[in-house]
Structure formats: C-alpha cells, structure tokens
mmCIF file of C-alpha atoms in Angstrom:
data_model
loop_
_atom_site.group_PDB
_atom_site.id
_atom_site.type_symbol
_atom_site.label_atom_id
_atom_site.label_comp_id
_atom_site.label_asym_id
_atom_site.label_seq_id
_atom_site.Cartn_x
_atom_site.Cartn_y
_atom_site.Cartn_z
ATOM 1 C CA MET A 13 0.000 0.000 0.000
ATOM 2 C CA THR A 14 1.425 3.406 -0.982
ATOM 3 C CA ALA A 15 1.671 6.321 1.410
ATOM 4 C CA GLU A 16 -1.108 8.081 -0.500
ATOM 5 C CA ALA A 17 -3.466 5.082 -0.269
ATOM 6 C CA ALA A 18 -2.703 4.165 3.356
ATOM 7 C CA PRO A 19 -5.012 5.536 6.076
ATOM 8 C CA SER A 20 -3.677 8.692 7.667
ATOM 9 C CA GLN A 21 -4.230 10.598 10.891
ATOM 10 C CA THR A 22 -3.798 14.352 11.070
ATOM 11 C CA PHE A 23 -2.204 16.366 13.830
ATOM 12 C CA ALA A 24 -3.854 19.563 15.030
ATOM 13 C CA HIS A 25 -2.968 22.670 16.991
ATOM 14 C CA SER A 26 -5.918 24.515 18.513
ATOM 15 C CA GLY A 27 -3.974 27.521 19.809
ATOM 16 C CA LYS A 28 -5.579 30.914 19.193
ATOM 17 C CA PHE A 29 -3.471 33.851 18.074
ATOM 18 C CA PHE A 30 -4.779 36.480 20.506
ATOM 19 C CA ASN A 31 -4.692 34.009 23.398
ATOM 20 C CA VAL A 32 -0.992 33.393 22.763
ATOM 21 C CA LEU A 33 -0.329 37.084 22.069
ATOM 22 C CA GLY A 34 -1.877 38.040 25.418
ATOM 23 C CA LEU A 35 0.326 35.580 27.289
ATOM 24 C CA ALA A 36 3.389 36.743 25.337
ATOM 25 C CA LEU A 37 2.666 40.399 26.195
ATOM 26 C CA LYS A 38 2.257 39.570 29.886
ATOM 27 C CA ASN A 39 5.475 37.558 29.882
ATOM 28 C CA ALA A 40 7.323 40.349 28.050
ATOM 29 C CA GLY A 41 6.178 42.928 30.598
ATOM 30 C CA LEU A 42 7.227 40.800 33.567
ATOM 31 C CA THR A 43 10.533 39.975 31.873
ATOM 32 C CA ILE A 44 11.308 43.692 31.547
ATOM 33 C CA LEU A 45 10.236 44.466 35.131
ATOM 34 C CA THR A 46 12.454 41.679 36.518
ATOM 35 C CA LEU A 47 15.443 42.545 34.317
ATOM 36 C CA THR A 48 14.979 39.331 32.262
ATOM 37 C CA MET A 49 14.883 36.961 35.264
ATOM 38 C CA TYR A 50 11.207 36.103 34.646
ATOM 39 C CA ARG A 51 12.058 34.580 31.277
ATOM 40 C CA PHE A 52 12.354 31.082 32.789
ATOM 41 C CA TRP A 53 8.773 31.232 34.060
ATOM 42 C CA ALA A 54 7.715 32.871 30.791
ATOM 43 C CA ARG A 55 9.110 29.993 28.735
ATOM 44 C CA THR A 56 7.480 27.419 30.993
ATOM 45 C CA SER A 57 4.020 29.014 30.855
ATOM 46 C CA MET A 58 4.206 29.461 27.066
ATOM 47 C CA ARG A 59 5.279 25.866 26.503
ATOM 48 C CA ARG A 60 2.526 24.513 28.716
ATOM 49 C CA ARG A 61 0.023 26.598 26.780
ATOM 50 C CA LEU A 62 1.269 25.434 23.369
ATOM 51 C CA TRP A 63 1.824 21.787 24.331
ATOM 52 C CA SER A 64 -1.717 21.508 25.746
ATOM 53 C CA ARG A 65 -3.144 22.806 22.441
ATOM 54 C CA THR A 66 -1.279 20.161 20.415
ATOM 55 C CA TRP A 67 -3.550 17.224 19.581
ATOM 56 C CA VAL A 68 -2.361 13.827 18.345
ATOM 57 C CA LEU A 69 -5.058 11.221 17.645
ATOM 58 C CA GLY A 70 -7.470 13.126 19.858
ATOM 59 C CA ASP A 71 -5.178 13.457 22.896
ATOM 60 C CA PRO A 72 -3.076 16.511 23.832
ATOM 61 C CA LEU A 73 0.608 16.671 24.630
ATOM 62 C CA GLU A 74 1.671 17.489 28.172
ATOM 63 C CA TYR A 75 4.664 19.612 29.180
ATOM 64 C CA THR A 76 6.043 18.805 32.642
ATOM 65 C CA GLY A 77 9.099 21.069 32.748
ATOM 66 C CA GLY A 78 9.628 23.671 35.455
ATOM 67 C CA ALA A 79 11.121 27.156 35.592
ATOM 68 C CA GLY A 80 13.578 26.081 38.288
ATOM 69 C CA GLU A 81 15.121 23.568 35.889
ATOM 70 C CA LEU A 82 15.608 26.266 33.250
ATOM 71 C CA PHE A 83 17.202 28.558 35.838
ATOM 72 C CA ARG A 84 19.607 25.758 36.789
ATOM 73 C CA GLY A 85 20.575 25.438 33.134
ATOM 74 C CA PHE A 86 21.208 29.189 33.010
ATOM 75 C CA LEU A 87 23.588 28.913 35.970
ATOM 76 C CA ILE A 88 25.493 26.214 34.078
ATOM 77 C CA SER A 89 25.761 28.423 30.990
ATOM 78 C CA LEU A 90 27.224 31.367 32.950
ATOM 79 C CA PRO A 91 30.806 30.042 33.295
ATOM 80 C CA CYS A 92 30.595 28.047 30.050
ATOM 81 C CA PHE A 93 29.535 30.846 27.708
ATOM 82 C CA PHE A 94 28.487 34.207 29.146
ATOM 83 C CA LEU A 95 31.640 34.962 31.139
ATOM 84 C CA PRO A 96 34.020 33.900 28.317
ATOM 85 C CA ALA A 97 31.936 35.938 25.851
ATOM 86 C CA ILE A 98 32.184 39.030 28.067
ATOM 87 C CA PHE A 99 35.961 38.623 28.214
ATOM 88 C CA VAL A 100 36.363 38.075 24.455
ATOM 89 C CA PHE A 101 34.138 40.942 23.295
ATOM 90 C CA TYR A 102 34.581 43.571 26.016
ATOM 91 C CA ILE A 103 37.771 42.988 28.002
ATOM 92 C CA ALA A 104 40.197 41.482 25.466
ATOM 93 C CA PRO A 105 40.010 44.441 22.988
ATOM 94 C CA ILE A 106 41.141 46.738 25.825
ATOM 95 C CA ALA A 107 43.582 44.509 27.695
ATOM 96 C CA MET A 108 45.268 42.765 24.751
ATOM 97 C CA GLU A 109 47.069 43.703 21.561
ATOM 98 C CA PRO A 110 44.648 44.221 18.638
ATOM 99 C CA LEU A 111 46.062 41.287 16.658
ATOM 100 C CA ALA A 112 45.825 38.897 19.613
ATOM 101 C CA ALA A 113 42.320 40.103 20.457
ATOM 102 C CA GLY A 114 41.295 39.619 16.831
ATOM 103 C CA TRP A 115 42.549 36.042 16.752
ATOM 104 C CA LEU A 116 40.838 35.362 20.071
ATOM 105 C CA THR A 117 37.543 36.635 18.661
ATOM 106 C CA PHE A 118 37.974 34.518 15.528
ATOM 107 C CA GLY A 119 38.701 31.430 17.632
ATOM 108 C CA PHE A 120 35.649 32.113 19.772
ATOM 109 C CA TYR A 121 33.420 32.230 16.685
ATOM 110 C CA VAL A 122 34.882 28.965 15.367
ATOM 111 C CA PHE A 123 34.376 27.299 18.743
ATOM 112 C CA SER A 124 30.814 28.639 18.888
ATOM 113 C CA VAL A 125 29.758 26.507 15.887
ATOM 114 C CA PRO A 126 29.997 23.145 17.712
ATOM 115 C CA LEU A 127 28.890 24.850 20.925
ATOM 116 C CA VAL A 128 25.621 25.957 19.307
ATOM 117 C CA ALA A 129 25.083 22.426 17.970
ATOM 118 C CA ALA A 130 25.671 20.922 21.424
ATOM 119 C CA ALA A 131 23.325 23.501 22.944
ATOM 120 C CA ARG A 132 20.630 22.560 20.434
ATOM 121 C CA PHE A 133 21.056 18.887 21.369
ATOM 122 C CA TRP A 134 20.855 19.554 25.127
ATOM 123 C CA MET A 135 17.822 21.790 24.643
ATOM 124 C CA ARG A 136 16.004 19.169 22.593
ATOM 125 C CA ARG A 137 16.902 16.417 25.086
ATOM 126 C CA TYR A 138 15.448 18.432 27.948
ATOM 127 C CA GLN A 139 12.265 19.406 26.125
ATOM 128 C CA LEU A 140 11.579 15.866 24.896
ATOM 129 C CA SER A 141 12.174 14.450 28.382
ATOM 130 C CA ARG A 142 9.506 16.852 29.668
ATOM 131 C CA THR A 143 6.982 15.954 26.946
ATOM 132 C CA ARG A 144 4.354 13.273 27.454
ATOM 133 C CA TRP A 145 1.561 11.875 25.312
ATOM 134 C CA ARG A 146 -0.922 9.438 26.806
ATOM 135 C CA GLY A 147 1.435 9.188 29.757
ATOM 136 C CA ILE A 148 4.404 8.034 27.641
ATOM 137 C CA ARG A 149 7.533 10.169 27.889
ATOM 138 C CA LEU A 150 9.683 11.102 24.923
ATOM 139 C CA GLY A 151 13.459 11.225 25.088
ATOM 140 C CA LEU A 152 16.720 11.766 23.245
ATOM 141 C CA ALA A 153 19.641 9.334 23.404
ATOM 142 C CA GLY A 154 23.135 9.880 22.050
ATOM 143 C CA SER A 155 25.933 12.331 22.772
ATOM 144 C CA ALA A 156 25.665 16.101 22.503
ATOM 145 C CA TRP A 157 29.386 16.411 21.779
ATOM 146 C CA GLY A 158 29.158 13.717 19.098
ATOM 147 C CA PHE A 159 26.389 15.718 17.447
ATOM 148 C CA ALA A 160 28.454 18.895 17.859
ATOM 149 C CA GLY A 161 31.536 17.343 16.247
ATOM 150 C CA ALA A 162 29.560 16.031 13.293
ATOM 151 C CA SER A 163 27.797 19.382 12.874
ATOM 152 C CA TRP A 164 31.146 21.186 12.905
ATOM 153 C CA GLY A 165 32.433 18.907 10.136
ATOM 154 C CA TRP A 166 29.348 19.543 8.025
ATOM 155 C CA TRP A 167 29.700 23.283 8.659
ATOM 156 C CA VAL A 168 33.279 23.159 7.327
ATOM 157 C CA LEU A 169 32.020 21.387 4.188
ATOM 158 C CA GLN A 170 29.356 24.065 3.793
ATOM 159 C CA MET A 171 32.003 26.778 3.968
ATOM 160 C CA LEU A 172 34.343 25.007 1.531
ATOM 161 C CA SER A 173 31.503 24.423 -0.953
ATOM 162 C CA LEU A 174 30.269 28.044 -0.716
ATOM 163 C CA GLY A 175 27.055 26.740 0.789
ATOM 164 C CA TRP A 176 26.278 24.005 -1.731
ATOM 165 C CA TYR A 177 26.655 21.246 0.856
ATOM 166 C CA THR A 178 23.809 22.802 2.889
ATOM 167 C CA PRO A 179 20.992 20.421 1.763
ATOM 168 C CA ALA A 180 23.098 17.370 2.639
ATOM 169 C CA ALA A 181 24.153 18.933 5.958
ATOM 170 C CA ARG A 182 20.540 19.692 6.849
ATOM 171 C CA ILE A 183 19.463 16.111 6.166
ATOM 172 C CA ASN A 184 22.466 14.729 8.066
ATOM 173 C CA ARG A 185 21.655 16.815 11.147
ATOM 174 C CA ALA A 186 18.010 15.780 11.000
ATOM 175 C CA ARG A 187 18.975 12.109 10.658
ATOM 176 C CA LEU A 188 21.337 12.203 13.619
ATOM 177 C CA MET A 189 18.761 13.973 15.775
ATOM 178 C CA TRP A 190 15.752 11.834 14.838
ATOM 179 C CA GLU A 191 17.537 8.476 15.000
ATOM 180 C CA ASN A 192 18.306 9.261 18.643
ATOM 181 C CA THR A 193 14.741 10.347 19.440
ATOM 182 C CA ARG A 194 12.548 7.958 21.424
ATOM 183 C CA PHE A 195 8.823 7.700 22.101
ATOM 184 C CA GLY A 196 8.815 5.623 25.240
ATOM 185 C CA ASP A 197 11.090 2.681 24.469
ATOM 186 C CA GLN A 198 10.386 2.886 20.719
ATOM 187 C CA PRO A 199 13.067 4.609 18.577
ATOM 188 C CA PHE A 200 12.271 6.771 15.581
ATOM 189 C CA GLN A 201 13.923 5.888 12.270
ATOM 190 C CA PHE A 202 15.069 8.245 9.540
ATOM 191 C CA HIS A 203 15.525 6.915 5.995
ATOM 192 C CA ALA A 204 14.393 7.552 2.426
ATOM 193 C CA GLN A 205 11.964 5.225 0.668
ATOM 194 C CA ASP A 206 12.809 2.888 -2.214
ATOM 195 C CA GLY A 207 16.416 3.969 -2.589
ATOM 196 C CA GLU A 208 15.520 7.625 -3.186
ATOM 197 C CA SER A 209 18.068 10.345 -2.577
ATOM 198 C CA PRO A 210 17.727 11.751 0.962
ATOM 199 C CA GLN A 211 17.805 15.255 -0.567
ATOM 200 C CA LYS A 212 15.198 14.530 -3.250
ATOM 201 C CA GLY A 213 13.372 17.703 -4.250
ATOM 202 C CA MET A 214 15.735 19.999 -2.331
ATOM 203 C CA TRP A 215 18.496 20.817 -4.826
ATOM 204 C CA TRP A 216 16.551 22.919 -7.327
ATOM 205 C CA PRO A 217 14.921 25.097 -4.633
ATOM 206 C CA PHE A 218 18.335 25.492 -3.003
ATOM 207 C CA ALA A 219 19.920 26.510 -6.320
ATOM 208 C CA MET A 220 17.147 29.073 -6.824
ATOM 209 C CA GLY A 221 17.755 30.468 -3.341
ATOM 210 C CA TRP A 222 21.541 30.580 -3.747
ATOM 211 C CA ILE A 223 21.408 32.326 -7.122
ATOM 212 C CA GLY A 224 18.635 34.620 -5.908
ATOM 213 C CA MET A 225 20.741 35.765 -2.961
ATOM 214 C CA VAL A 226 23.665 36.538 -5.272
ATOM 215 C CA VAL A 227 21.326 38.731 -7.315
ATOM 216 C CA VAL A 228 19.994 40.399 -4.155
ATOM 217 C CA ALA A 229 23.546 41.005 -2.886
ATOM 218 C CA PHE A 230 24.423 42.963 -6.036
ATOM 219 C CA ALA A 231 21.027 44.611 -6.457
ATOM 220 C CA GLY A 232 21.003 46.101 -2.947
ATOM 221 C CA PRO A 233 23.925 48.543 -3.299
ATOM 222 C CA ILE A 234 22.955 49.386 -6.889
ATOM 223 C CA THR A 235 19.392 50.224 -5.844
ATOM 224 C CA ALA A 236 20.631 52.284 -2.893
ATOM 225 C CA GLY A 237 23.008 54.192 -5.164
ATOM 226 C CA VAL A 238 20.270 54.930 -7.705
ATOM 227 C CA ILE A 239 17.940 56.195 -4.961
ATOM 228 C CA ALA A 240 20.716 58.357 -3.500
ATOM 229 C CA VAL A 241 21.579 59.917 -6.877
ATOM 230 C CA THR A 242 17.928 60.456 -7.776
ATOM 231 C CA ASN A 243 17.295 62.289 -4.499
ATOM 232 C CA GLY A 244 20.616 64.121 -4.447
ATOM 233 C CA VAL A 245 21.898 62.407 -1.298
ATOM 234 C CA ASP A 246 25.634 62.059 -0.657
ATOM 235 C CA LEU A 247 26.060 58.729 1.155
ATOM 236 C CA THR A 248 29.420 59.819 2.608
ATOM 237 C CA GLN A 249 28.716 63.388 3.735
ATOM 238 C CA GLY A 250 25.012 63.900 3.188
ATOM 239 C CA ASP A 251 22.151 64.568 5.600
ATOM 240 C CA PRO A 252 22.382 61.900 8.347
ATOM 241 C CA ALA A 253 18.631 61.261 8.370
ATOM 242 C CA SER A 254 18.572 60.651 4.613
ATOM 243 C CA VAL A 255 21.653 58.425 4.731
ATOM 244 C CA ILE A 256 20.205 56.367 7.590
ATOM 245 C CA ALA A 257 16.901 56.020 5.724
ATOM 246 C CA ILE A 258 18.656 54.715 2.600
ATOM 247 C CA TYR A 259 20.781 52.224 4.536
ATOM 248 C CA ALA A 260 17.744 51.091 6.538
ATOM 249 C CA GLY A 261 15.883 50.568 3.281
ATOM 250 C CA MET A 262 18.786 48.529 1.911
ATOM 251 C CA LEU A 263 18.789 46.387 5.064
ATOM 252 C CA ALA A 264 15.039 45.807 4.699
ATOM 253 C CA PHE A 265 15.606 44.925 1.036
ATOM 254 C CA TYR A 266 18.166 42.292 2.049
ATOM 255 C CA ALA A 267 15.873 40.857 4.730
ATOM 256 C CA ILE A 268 12.860 40.593 2.413
ATOM 257 C CA GLY A 269 15.039 39.190 -0.358
ATOM 258 C CA TRP A 270 16.423 36.565 2.016
ATOM 259 C CA LEU A 271 12.933 35.426 3.051
ATOM 260 C CA ILE A 272 11.655 35.258 -0.533
ATOM 261 C CA CYS A 273 14.712 33.518 -1.984
ATOM 262 C CA TRP A 274 14.867 30.790 0.642
ATOM 263 C CA ALA A 275 11.133 30.133 1.145
ATOM 264 C CA PRO A 276 10.922 27.425 -1.591
ATOM 265 C CA TYR A 277 13.981 25.630 -0.209
ATOM 266 C CA ASN A 278 12.778 25.773 3.395
ATOM 267 C CA ALA A 279 9.382 24.340 2.429
ATOM 268 C CA ALA A 280 11.021 21.568 0.382
ATOM 269 C CA ALA A 281 13.480 20.732 3.183
ATOM 270 C CA MET A 282 10.756 20.571 5.830
ATOM 271 C CA ASN A 283 8.623 18.281 3.665
ATOM 272 C CA ARG A 284 11.569 16.038 2.807
ATOM 273 C CA ILE A 285 12.707 15.686 6.416
ATOM 274 C CA ALA A 286 9.180 14.815 7.589
ATOM 275 C CA ALA A 287 8.823 12.198 4.828
ATOM 276 C CA GLN A 288 11.881 10.300 6.096
ATOM 277 C CA ILE A 289 10.772 10.034 9.740
ATOM 278 C CA THR A 290 9.139 6.760 10.784
ATOM 279 C CA LEU A 291 7.904 5.298 14.069
ATOM 280 C CA ASP A 292 7.275 1.547 14.154
ATOM 281 C CA GLY A 293 6.629 1.542 10.400
ATOM 282 C CA ALA A 294 4.307 4.567 10.416
ATOM 283 C CA ARG A 295 5.469 7.494 8.287
ATOM 284 C CA PHE A 296 4.981 11.222 8.569
ATOM 285 C CA LYS A 297 3.931 13.583 5.807
ATOM 286 C CA LEU A 298 4.098 17.379 5.846
ATOM 287 C CA ARG A 299 2.366 19.668 3.368
ATOM 288 C CA ALA A 300 4.348 22.905 3.678
ATOM 289 C CA LYS A 301 3.844 25.322 0.774
ATOM 290 C CA THR A 302 6.167 28.096 -0.325
ATOM 291 C CA PHE A 303 3.835 31.095 -0.123
ATOM 292 C CA SER A 304 2.023 30.099 3.066
ATOM 293 C CA LEU A 305 5.343 29.369 4.792
ATOM 294 C CA LEU A 306 6.714 32.691 3.541
ATOM 295 C CA GLY A 307 3.722 34.521 5.001
ATOM 296 C CA VAL A 308 4.018 32.828 8.390
ATOM 297 C CA THR A 309 7.779 33.413 8.526
ATOM 298 C CA ALA A 310 7.495 37.075 7.501
ATOM 299 C CA LEU A 311 4.767 37.711 10.095
ATOM 300 C CA GLY A 312 6.890 36.052 12.751
ATOM 301 C CA TRP A 313 9.902 38.206 11.948
ATOM 302 C CA PHE A 314 7.656 41.286 12.025
ATOM 303 C CA PHE A 315 6.800 40.529 15.656
ATOM 304 C CA ILE A 316 10.423 39.774 16.528
ATOM 305 C CA VAL A 317 11.811 42.978 14.998
ATOM 306 C CA CYS A 318 9.061 45.312 16.222
ATOM 307 C CA SER A 319 9.277 43.977 19.796
ATOM 308 C CA LEU A 320 13.096 43.758 19.869
ATOM 309 C CA GLY A 321 12.758 40.015 20.398
ATOM 310 C CA LEU A 322 10.344 40.161 23.342
ATOM 311 C CA LEU A 323 7.490 38.682 21.282
ATOM 312 C CA ALA A 324 9.607 35.957 19.680
ATOM 313 C CA PRO A 325 7.316 33.291 21.230
ATOM 314 C CA VAL A 326 4.511 34.570 18.995
ATOM 315 C CA ALA A 327 6.694 33.838 15.963
ATOM 316 C CA GLY A 328 7.452 30.411 17.392
ATOM 317 C CA PHE A 329 3.748 29.746 17.928
ATOM 318 C CA LEU A 330 2.950 30.672 14.325
ATOM 319 C CA GLN A 331 5.593 28.216 13.082
ATOM 320 C CA VAL A 332 4.422 25.428 15.407
ATOM 321 C CA ARG A 333 0.759 25.854 14.463
ATOM 322 C CA TYR A 334 1.619 25.997 10.765
ATOM 323 C CA VAL A 335 3.569 22.726 10.851
ATOM 324 C CA LEU A 336 1.208 20.751 13.076
ATOM 325 C CA ASN A 337 -1.907 21.688 11.127
ATOM 326 C CA ARG A 338 -0.240 20.364 7.952
ATOM 327 C CA LEU A 339 1.292 17.212 9.410
ATOM 328 C CA GLU A 340 -0.089 13.703 8.863
ATOM 329 C CA LEU A 341 0.761 10.261 10.209
ATOM 330 C CA ILE A 342 0.494 7.559 7.530
ATOM 331 C CA GLU A 343 -0.735 4.346 9.210
ATOM 332 C CA LEU A 344 -0.405 3.878 12.971
ATOM 333 C CA PRO A 345 2.358 2.559 15.215
ATOM 334 C CA ARG A 346 1.507 -0.288 17.584
ATOM 335 C CA PHE A 347 1.029 1.976 20.585
ATOM 336 C CA ALA A 348 -0.088 -0.914 22.813
ATOM 337 C CA THR A 349 3.378 -2.474 22.607
ATOM 338 C CA ILE A 350 5.293 0.717 23.437
ATOM 339 C CA GLY A 351 6.597 0.878 26.995
ATOM 340 C CA GLN A 352 7.816 3.752 29.132
ATOM 341 C CA SER A 353 11.146 5.375 28.318
ATOM 342 C CA VAL A 354 14.231 3.943 29.985
ATOM 343 C CA LEU A 355 16.346 7.042 29.281
ATOM 344 C CA GLU A 356 17.416 9.161 32.220
ATOM 345 C CA ASP A 357 15.725 12.524 32.674
ATOM 346 C CA SER A 358 17.761 15.596 31.789
ATOM 347 C CA ASN A 359 18.372 17.350 35.126
ATOM 348 C CA ALA A 360 20.471 20.266 33.864
ATOM 349 C CA GLY A 361 17.679 22.218 32.191
ATOM 350 C CA GLU A 362 18.504 23.459 28.712
ATOM 351 C CA SER A 363 22.052 24.371 29.676
ATOM 352 C CA LEU A 364 23.597 26.458 26.861
ATOM 353 C CA GLY A 365 20.289 26.474 24.969
ATOM 354 C CA ASP A 366 19.338 29.475 27.091
ATOM 355 C CA ALA A 367 22.468 31.325 25.992
ATOM 356 C CA PHE A 368 21.662 31.079 22.282
ATOM 357 C CA ASP A 369 17.812 31.209 22.461
ATOM 358 C CA LEU A 370 17.572 28.593 19.720
ATOM 359 C CA ASP A 371 13.821 28.010 19.870
ATOM 360 C CA MET A 372 12.328 31.537 20.134
ATOM 361 C CA GLY A 373 11.218 30.719 23.675
ATOM 362 C CA VAL A 374 8.765 28.086 22.480
ATOM 363 C CA GLY A 375 10.244 24.639 21.974
ATOM 364 C CA VAL A 376 10.548 21.728 19.600
ATOM 365 C CA ILE A 377 7.013 20.285 19.551
#
C-alpha cells in the first residue's frame, strides 16, 4: 500500500493567536520588570500553553518542565559561555594587543559553531524528556558532543563548498537527531523510501535560493546608489537622516530578499525531512507550501523585529501551528506495545540552549 493510499491521521494545533499574544505580552512585561529573570517562568508558561493545544489522535501533549530547571541550566551556561563571551568581546580588545584580540575573537566564533550544535542537542533532550503523550515520555539518546563534532564537520564542508553542501548537511543533522529520538522505548527511524536520494526535491529550490541571494547582494547597493543619486543624497557626507533612511531601506531589502529567496527551499526541506521520519513503520507527511510558509515566517519576523525580540514566542507559535496543522501520520504505530522510556531525565535544564535562544522561547514540539 502506498503512502497516499494508506489511512492517515492528522495532527492539530488549537492555539488561538490572541490568546498566545496576550500571554506573550504579559510575559514580556514581567521579563522587563524583573530585568529578564522572569524569562524562565515565561518559557514554561508558554510551553505549557502550546503543548496543551497540540492534539495527536485526539489526545493533547503534556509539558512537565519547570522554571527552576531552566534557571539551573542558566547557571550552568554562565561560566561556560556568558563569562568567556564578556571577556572576548569587552575585556580582550582593551587589555590585549589588537592582533591577539582579533585572533581570540575569531577562535571564539569557530568554537561557537559546535557549541551551538551541542546547545541545540541539550535543549532538545530536555524538552523531549519533559513531553508526554498518553502518559508516555519522549526522550533523546546519544551524545551532545558527538552531534556537535559532526555538525562542525558539516559546517566546514558548507564553507568550503560556498554553501552548496547545505541540503546534505541539513538532512544529516536531522537524521542524527531523529535516530536518537525515542517515544517511550520505541526509537524513531530516519531513511528515504525505495532507494531515493535523501535530498530529493531539495536541490533545485536550493539553487534558486543561492542564485537569488547573489542577485539580491548585487542589487542592494545598486538600488541604494540609484535612490541616493535620484534624491541628491551624498552617502558619505550627506544629511544623516537621509543616509540612515537609505541604509535602513537597503537592510530591509536584504531581509525581504532573504525570506523570498529561501522560502521554496525551506518548504522543500521541511517536507523532505518529515517524509523520512518513521515510528514503528508509520510514516509522517508534511504539506508545507512556499507562499504560506513565507507569510508565516514574515509575520513572525515582524513581531520579533518590532518587539526587539520580546514577542519571539509569537513567531514560534505561528511556526508550530503551521507545521502541526499540515502534518499527517500515515498508518499507525503499535502503541499498545510501546513501553515507558528507559532514558534518564535531563536534570540540567537546557544548559547552553538558554544562551543562544535557539527556539524563540517556544520549543521543539
């Protein structure tokens, strides 16, 4: 039986926009009043709200994490990231020779690549260990540093290939993450069907995005120059307000161009990754479309930019609702045979995940 002919079950997210916006505004206000210390309770309340609105086969997810656990993770990240970052960016340029400080900054950026990957792994492990469905806990096995090392290698290949290794790197990261994911004692699998390429359907959209960004990169300065000449503005010694307006317009042009160029690739990558995930023989199918995904992404970035990041959870909610309302499960796993997870709970919160804010304050539902 083909995936199209097999019976399917849809996921659903019943979250309402203004309900989530109200909670996000309250959390933002309290975060400001407490000098950001409320953000741990803000994340917890938002996740509980979004998890409880996520329906799978008629039953909601449950989030059991606590703010105290997130605060503990923040304390771990202080000596591991925040204090070194303060030294590299604020103290070293003053206390060290410029060349030495420059090399130190470069080394910090290079080291941050695997560090971000490890942080993403720890964050996902914590969130899955605090997620339950029908009483069964999810989990993530494997090594964060193993994932970080592999991600660093793929990042090097992306740099050496001028970005053209990106589709393969994205699939490789998804495979490594999903093959370590557990629902109870049942592992997820990640593989293509019938000998297909894991990146099937991703290369043409990626090529369009890559070429489109090259065009945007050249078109931005040319457009800014034409506008400046047309309006008689000297970009080097002209009126500051006019110069700032032109550069702000060029920045907006780059941002919009980035979203438009990469929307087809992002939709194709999301669909392809979902199609390769299986659980006890049951497959997933996602129906992300270019223009609808572009609209959701653009609206999310509007909230992030206009609120200086304080309403990032609204953007995360829009993404979560978009994906879940377009996700299907082809056939059903044998849920009756799945036992409780034997993986240990993550007791260090999200650790460095808090430092990089990798999930817009929402999570990885």
